[in-house]
Tab-separated table of C-alpha atoms and ligand atoms in Angstrom:
chain	number	residue	atom	x	y	z
A	1	UNK	CA	131.450	67.097	126.197
A	2	UNK	CA	129.307	70.269	126.289
A	3	UNK	CA	126.428	70.205	123.832
A	4	UNK	CA	125.124	73.311	122.109
A	5	UNK	CA	121.355	73.852	122.513
A	6	UNK	CA	120.331	75.200	119.108
A	7	UNK	CA	116.933	76.558	118.102
A	8	UNK	CA	116.124	76.367	114.381
A	9	UNK	CA	113.210	78.551	113.280
A	10	UNK	CA	111.799	76.619	110.363
A	11	UNK	CA	109.026	76.103	107.860
A	12	UNK	CA	111.283	76.028	104.779
A	13	UNK	CA	113.375	73.630	102.726
A	14	UNK	CA	116.465	75.336	104.210
A	15	UNK	CA	115.305	74.464	107.726
A	16	UNK	CA	114.565	70.878	106.679
A	17	UNK	CA	118.010	70.477	105.132
A	18	UNK	CA	119.630	71.902	108.270
A	19	UNK	CA	117.563	69.587	110.489
A	20	UNK	CA	118.666	66.583	108.418
A	21	UNK	CA	122.280	67.700	108.655
A	22	UNK	CA	122.022	68.130	112.449
A	23	UNK	CA	120.216	64.829	113.113
A	24	UNK	CA	122.540	62.521	114.976
A	25	UNK	CA	125.113	65.288	115.424
A	26	UNK	CA	126.538	64.394	118.868
A	27	UNK	CA	127.614	67.920	119.828
A	28	UNK	CA	124.384	69.783	119.082
A	29	UNK	CA	120.909	69.464	120.646
A	30	UNK	CA	118.803	71.000	117.911
A	31	UNK	CA	115.100	71.833	118.171
A	32	UNK	CA	113.069	72.685	115.086
A	33	UNK	CA	110.322	75.259	115.598
A	34	UNK	CA	107.320	75.468	113.258
A	35	UNK	CA	104.536	78.027	113.266
A	36	UNK	CA	101.835	75.398	112.765
A	37	UNK	CA	100.864	76.961	109.420
A	38	UNK	CA	100.346	73.633	107.621
A	39	UNK	CA	98.059	70.908	108.925
A	40	UNK	CA	100.467	68.032	108.204
A	41	UNK	CA	104.083	69.221	108.272
A	42	UNK	CA	106.689	66.894	106.804
A	43	UNK	CA	108.193	64.661	109.540
A	44	UNK	CA	111.328	66.167	111.110
A	45	UNK	CA	114.503	64.183	111.892
A	46	UNK	CA	115.103	66.230	115.091
A	47	UNK	CA	112.796	67.149	118.011
A	48	UNK	CA	110.285	69.806	117.067
A	49	UNK	CA	107.927	72.240	118.760
A	50	UNK	CA	104.910	73.765	117.027
A	51	UNK	CA	103.178	77.126	117.483
A	52	UNK	CA	104.044	80.760	118.143
A	53	UNK	CA	106.167	81.744	121.133
A	54	UNK	CA	104.035	84.754	122.073
A	55	UNK	CA	105.949	87.610	120.485
A	56	UNK	CA	109.379	88.909	121.470
A	57	UNK	CA	108.781	88.413	125.192
A	58	UNK	CA	107.630	84.828	124.708
A	59	UNK	CA	110.597	83.951	122.528
A	60	UNK	CA	113.049	85.608	124.933
A	61	UNK	CA	111.533	83.619	127.792
A	62	UNK	CA	111.791	80.406	125.738
A	63	UNK	CA	115.462	81.082	124.959
A	64	UNK	CA	116.202	81.589	128.655
A	65	UNK	CA	114.160	78.700	130.047
A	66	UNK	CA	115.389	76.223	127.416
A	67	UNK	CA	118.961	77.494	127.799
A	68	UNK	CA	119.303	77.978	124.065
A	69	UNK	CA	122.914	78.726	123.118
A	70	UNK	CA	122.332	79.885	119.536
A	71	UNK	CA	119.473	80.458	117.074
A	72	UNK	CA	119.332	79.885	113.325
A	73	UNK	CA	116.461	81.749	111.688
A	74	UNK	CA	115.674	79.569	108.667
A	75	UNK	CA	112.171	80.934	108.178
A	76	UNK	CA	110.863	82.039	104.795
A	77	UNK	CA	112.155	85.419	103.569
A	78	UNK	CA	108.563	86.715	103.796
A	79	UNK	CA	108.140	85.645	107.433
A	80	UNK	CA	109.145	89.167	108.469
A	81	UNK	CA	107.467	89.242	111.881
A	82	UNK	CA	109.111	86.043	113.121
A	83	UNK	CA	112.499	87.212	111.867
A	84	UNK	CA	112.135	90.622	113.531
A	85	UNK	CA	111.068	88.936	116.780
A	86	UNK	CA	114.122	86.690	116.603
A	87	UNK	CA	116.461	89.669	116.178
A	88	UNK	CA	114.972	91.433	119.188
A	89	UNK	CA	114.658	88.387	121.476
A	90	UNK	CA	118.253	87.350	120.711
A	91	UNK	CA	119.424	90.892	121.416
A	92	UNK	CA	117.601	90.917	124.763
A	93	UNK	CA	119.044	87.566	125.808
A	94	UNK	CA	122.495	87.997	124.169
A	95	UNK	CA	121.873	84.836	122.149
A	96	UNK	CA	123.885	84.485	118.916
A	97	UNK	CA	121.630	84.584	115.821
A	98	UNK	CA	122.257	83.712	112.181
A	99	UNK	CA	119.829	83.839	109.272
A	100	UNK	CA	119.854	80.923	106.831
A	101	UNK	CA	118.083	81.987	103.676
A	102	UNK	CA	118.229	81.684	99.912
A	103	UNK	CA	119.221	84.548	97.664
A	104	UNK	CA	116.339	86.176	95.754
A	105	UNK	CA	115.672	85.272	92.114
A	106	UNK	CA	116.945	87.700	89.491
A	107	UNK	CA	115.296	88.175	86.087
A	108	UNK	CA	116.944	86.237	83.244
A	109	UNK	CA	116.767	86.993	79.501
A	110	UNK	CA	113.232	86.263	78.280
A	111	UNK	CA	111.587	86.941	81.655
A	112	UNK	CA	108.681	89.413	81.624
A	113	UNK	CA	108.568	90.596	85.221
A	114	UNK	CA	106.655	93.422	86.829
A	115	UNK	CA	108.251	93.876	90.242
A	116	UNK	CA	106.007	95.212	93.009
A	117	UNK	CA	106.536	95.883	96.693
A	118	UNK	CA	103.341	94.444	98.185
A	119	UNK	CA	100.563	91.972	97.466
A	120	UNK	CA	98.124	94.900	97.135
A	121	UNK	CA	100.366	96.333	94.424
A	122	UNK	CA	100.331	92.909	92.738
A	123	UNK	CA	96.522	93.058	92.615
A	124	UNK	CA	96.736	96.513	91.008
A	125	UNK	CA	99.300	95.262	88.481
A	126	UNK	CA	96.802	92.713	87.118
A	127	UNK	CA	94.944	95.594	85.428
A	128	UNK	CA	91.323	95.994	84.455
A	129	UNK	CA	91.031	93.418	81.644
A	130	UNK	CA	89.890	89.942	82.708
A	131	UNK	CA	92.655	87.344	82.573
A	132	UNK	CA	93.626	83.963	83.986
A	133	UNK	CA	95.979	84.434	86.923
A	134	UNK	CA	98.060	81.742	88.618
A	135	UNK	CA	98.490	82.509	92.349
A	136	UNK	CA	101.248	80.550	94.063
A	137	UNK	CA	101.650	82.395	97.345
A	138	UNK	CA	99.438	79.900	99.170
A	139	UNK	CA	96.933	80.868	101.843
A	140	UNK	CA	98.721	83.986	102.960
A	141	UNK	CA	97.381	87.257	101.536
A	142	UNK	CA	94.962	85.466	99.213
A	143	UNK	CA	92.155	87.726	100.405
A	144	UNK	CA	93.852	90.708	98.701
A	145	UNK	CA	92.685	89.329	95.342
A	146	UNK	CA	89.032	89.565	96.372
A	147	UNK	CA	89.391	93.215	95.338
A	148	UNK	CA	89.800	92.060	91.724
A	149	UNK	CA	87.005	89.500	91.252
A	150	UNK	CA	86.928	90.001	87.448
A	151	UNK	CA	89.878	87.647	86.957
A	152	UNK	CA	89.891	83.844	86.804
A	153	UNK	CA	92.280	82.514	89.457
A	154	UNK	CA	94.220	79.273	89.661
A	155	UNK	CA	95.288	79.001	93.319
A	156	UNK	CA	97.966	76.548	94.407
A	157	UNK	CA	98.323	75.814	98.136
A	158	UNK	CA	99.312	72.970	100.475
A	159	UNK	CA	96.025	73.024	102.418
A	160	UNK	CA	92.640	74.358	101.340
A	161	UNK	CA	92.703	78.093	102.220
A	162	UNK	CA	89.556	79.397	103.946
A	163	UNK	CA	90.127	82.726	102.167
A	164	UNK	CA	89.411	81.098	98.798
A	165	UNK	CA	85.666	81.672	99.187
A	166	UNK	CA	86.355	85.367	98.534
A	167	UNK	CA	87.325	84.611	94.914
A	168	UNK	CA	84.227	83.994	92.754
A	169	UNK	CA	86.014	82.412	89.751
A	170	UNK	CA	88.686	80.185	91.159
A	171	UNK	CA	90.226	76.732	90.757
A	172	UNK	CA	92.181	75.244	93.665
A	173	UNK	CA	95.231	73.043	93.067
A	174	UNK	CA	96.403	71.308	96.257
A	175	UNK	CA	100.106	70.472	96.026
A	176	UNK	CA	103.373	70.691	97.953
A	177	UNK	CA	106.653	71.547	96.191
A	178	UNK	CA	109.191	70.951	94.792
A	179	UNK	CA	107.604	71.212	91.348
A	180	UNK	CA	109.082	69.911	88.064
A	181	UNK	CA	109.337	72.126	84.987
A	182	UNK	CA	107.317	69.687	82.841
A	183	UNK	CA	104.449	69.769	85.354
A	184	UNK	CA	104.505	73.562	85.580
A	185	UNK	CA	104.446	73.842	81.782
A	186	UNK	CA	101.521	71.450	81.544
A	187	UNK	CA	99.529	73.215	84.254
A	188	UNK	CA	100.082	76.667	82.749
A	189	UNK	CA	99.227	75.439	79.240
A	190	UNK	CA	96.150	73.465	80.330
A	191	UNK	CA	94.769	76.318	82.400
A	192	UNK	CA	95.732	78.931	79.774
A	193	UNK	CA	97.510	81.000	82.419
A	194	UNK	CA	98.202	84.573	81.293
A	195	UNK	CA	99.836	85.984	84.434
A	196	UNK	CA	101.750	84.373	87.277
A	197	UNK	CA	101.801	86.112	90.661
A	198	UNK	CA	104.579	85.015	92.984
A	199	UNK	CA	106.656	86.207	95.877
A	200	UNK	CA	110.384	86.448	95.230
A	201	UNK	CA	111.055	83.470	97.469
A	202	UNK	CA	114.300	82.395	95.787
A	203	UNK	CA	115.634	78.834	95.832
A	204	UNK	CA	115.312	75.860	93.506
A	205	UNK	CA	112.211	74.128	94.913
A	206	UNK	CA	109.708	76.516	93.325
A	207	UNK	CA	111.821	78.036	90.532
A	208	UNK	CA	110.303	75.820	87.803
A	209	UNK	CA	107.235	78.079	87.605
A	210	UNK	CA	109.533	80.999	86.696
A	211	UNK	CA	111.221	78.910	84.004
A	212	UNK	CA	107.830	77.747	82.701
A	213	UNK	CA	106.546	81.323	82.517
A	214	UNK	CA	109.709	82.316	80.593
A	215	UNK	CA	109.275	79.415	78.160
A	216	UNK	CA	105.624	80.269	77.519
A	217	UNK	CA	106.122	84.043	77.416
A	218	UNK	CA	103.810	84.521	80.416
A	219	UNK	CA	104.096	87.741	82.374
A	220	UNK	CA	105.118	87.477	86.041
A	221	UNK	CA	104.052	89.844	88.796
A	222	UNK	CA	106.935	89.464	91.239
A	223	UNK	CA	106.380	90.601	94.830
A	224	UNK	CA	109.682	91.751	96.249
A	225	UNK	CA	110.931	90.718	99.690
A	226	UNK	CA	110.476	92.691	102.876
A	227	UNK	CA	113.701	94.155	104.312
A	228	UNK	CA	116.142	91.448	105.384
A	229	UNK	CA	116.495	90.828	109.138
A	230	UNK	CA	119.377	92.636	110.820
A	231	UNK	CA	121.479	89.558	111.518
A	232	UNK	CA	124.410	87.691	110.039
A	233	UNK	CA	123.179	85.895	106.921
A	234	UNK	CA	124.308	82.625	105.349
A	235	UNK	CA	123.063	81.217	102.040
A	236	UNK	CA	124.618	77.747	102.135
A	237	UNK	CA	124.221	74.826	104.502
A	238	UNK	CA	127.927	74.316	105.127
A	239	UNK	CA	128.363	78.019	105.921
A	240	UNK	CA	125.591	77.688	108.522
A	241	UNK	CA	127.253	74.591	109.972
A	242	UNK	CA	130.487	76.552	110.220
A	243	UNK	CA	128.685	79.320	112.101
A	244	UNK	CA	127.056	76.785	114.458
A	245	UNK	CA	130.392	75.149	115.155
A	246	UNK	CA	131.775	78.534	116.165
A	247	UNK	CA	129.270	78.768	119.021
A	248	UNK	CA	129.679	75.238	120.315
A	249	UNK	CA	132.284	73.613	122.441
A	250	UNK	CA	135.787	73.630	121.001
A	251	UNK	CA	135.614	69.838	120.935
A	252	UNK	CA	133.060	69.911	118.113
A	253	UNK	CA	134.835	67.918	115.497
A	254	UNK	CA	132.204	65.920	113.724
A	255	UNK	CA	130.648	68.975	112.084
A	256	UNK	CA	133.133	68.428	109.224
A	257	UNK	CA	134.175	72.052	109.036
A	258	UNK	CA	135.773	73.362	105.884
A	259	UNK	CA	139.491	74.097	106.302
A	260	UNK	CA	140.070	77.127	108.536
A	261	UNK	CA	136.518	77.105	109.923
A	262	UNK	CA	136.826	77.881	113.604
A	263	UNK	CA	135.178	80.573	115.723
A	264	UNK	CA	132.126	82.556	114.668
A	265	UNK	CA	133.006	84.138	111.320
A	266	UNK	CA	131.448	87.464	110.372
A	267	UNK	CA	131.616	87.544	106.608
A	268	UNK	CA	128.425	87.069	104.599
A	269	UNK	CA	128.385	83.651	102.945
B	301	NAP	P1	105.288	85.686	110.278
B	301	NAP	O1	104.172	86.522	109.736
B	301	NAP	O2	106.635	86.257	110.255
B	301	NAP	O3	104.990	85.196	111.754
B	301	NAP	C1	103.756	85.348	112.380
B	301	NAP	C2	103.830	84.681	113.720
B	301	NAP	O4	103.832	83.259	113.553
B	301	NAP	C3	105.116	84.971	114.481
B	301	NAP	O5	105.034	86.222	115.150
B	301	NAP	C4	105.198	83.779	115.393
B	301	NAP	O6	104.253	83.898	116.459
B	301	NAP	C5	104.690	82.663	114.523
B	301	NAP	N1	105.766	81.965	113.811
B	301	NAP	C6	106.221	82.175	112.552
B	301	NAP	N2	107.182	81.310	112.229
B	301	NAP	C7	107.364	80.539	113.327
B	301	NAP	C8	108.224	79.445	113.625
B	301	NAP	N3	109.092	78.954	112.714
B	301	NAP	N4	108.135	78.891	114.861
B	301	NAP	C9	107.249	79.367	115.780
B	301	NAP	N5	106.403	80.384	115.545
B	301	NAP	C10	106.455	80.963	114.338
B	301	NAP	O7	105.340	84.271	109.511
B	301	NAP	P2	104.436	83.720	108.309
B	301	NAP	O8	104.775	84.495	107.076
B	301	NAP	O9	103.015	83.615	108.804
B	301	NAP	O10	105.053	82.249	108.155
B	301	NAP	C11	104.706	81.241	109.063
B	301	NAP	C12	105.580	80.025	108.802
B	301	NAP	O11	105.446	79.605	107.446
B	301	NAP	C13	107.064	80.307	109.027
B	301	NAP	O12	107.614	79.197	109.684
B	301	NAP	C14	107.642	80.432	107.622
B	301	NAP	O13	108.983	80.003	107.540
B	301	NAP	C15	106.707	79.524	106.827
B	301	NAP	N6	106.520	79.963	105.445
B	301	NAP	C16	106.124	81.235	105.174
B	301	NAP	C17	105.956	81.629	103.861
B	301	NAP	C18	105.547	83.034	103.507
B	301	NAP	O14	105.419	83.330	102.315
B	301	NAP	N7	105.350	83.925	104.480
B	301	NAP	C19	106.196	80.708	102.823
B	301	NAP	C20	106.613	79.413	103.138
B	301	NAP	C21	106.764	79.042	104.455
B	301	NAP	P3	104.656	84.476	117.893
B	301	NAP	O15	104.815	85.951	117.720
B	301	NAP	O16	103.511	84.088	118.762
B	301	NAP	O17	105.942	83.831	118.294
């Protein structure tokens, strides 16, 4: 039986769920790739490699030398460089590519969102009056807020960010999601948060902060996503499994395809 060599670009809950689904799958040899952004990544149920590939050329070389048959880009919607590299390296090597991502959040009744295109615009949106700001984007782009040192910042991250020294009035909360609504409400009440700054990551794991802000009437500065990668996109695990099955050997049977799921489909799921 021919086995499909599959590269999963990870660092997200989507990638973890796909890795769990692929573990023990007899027809697929899956490798999970992480950037090495967190010091202690959660253990993976499939083989993993850690660290950058060295741009488009490095990834293309990896795909060739490892004889990768298909790639699933399950990186974060804000990991724009990795996603763009994947599109180009897969084009160069004629490797099938699918994106596994979550849909963005949409404002619900009661939400007080200011939507901005960049983290710099988020800093501007905080205004000139001192306030308590909850930053949940982690280490990345934290330094942008050094331009607005008048605010009090509550910073939540998985590891201590070196960039935090640039914020004179700052409290660090070390935590890894998912987060419960009750905990988000308590944190925002205790710290008297007035504004939440977040990327529009989408998904359930970190949505409780949006619900908590709605409940407490807290304004949200929402940083919109970069343009989506130019590749076939799936939002649900089973739709990704269906896509994977389409690139494997026709004998793949244990992937438990939904009825009618054969061959690489081209509709957005
Ligand atoms: P990025 O800006 O798009 O990527 C920067 C470089 O990091 C890439 O060019 C690549 O280096 C390397 N890289 C990124 N993801 C990789 C992966 N899965 N495997 C191997 N190398 C990878 O990405 P980022 O925004 O720094 O995110 C880094 C990681 O954190 C990603 O895995 C992403 O899924 C995860 N993450 C990001 C965010 C976010 O808000 N950006 C949030 C949660 C999780 P080379 O060019 O050398 O190959």
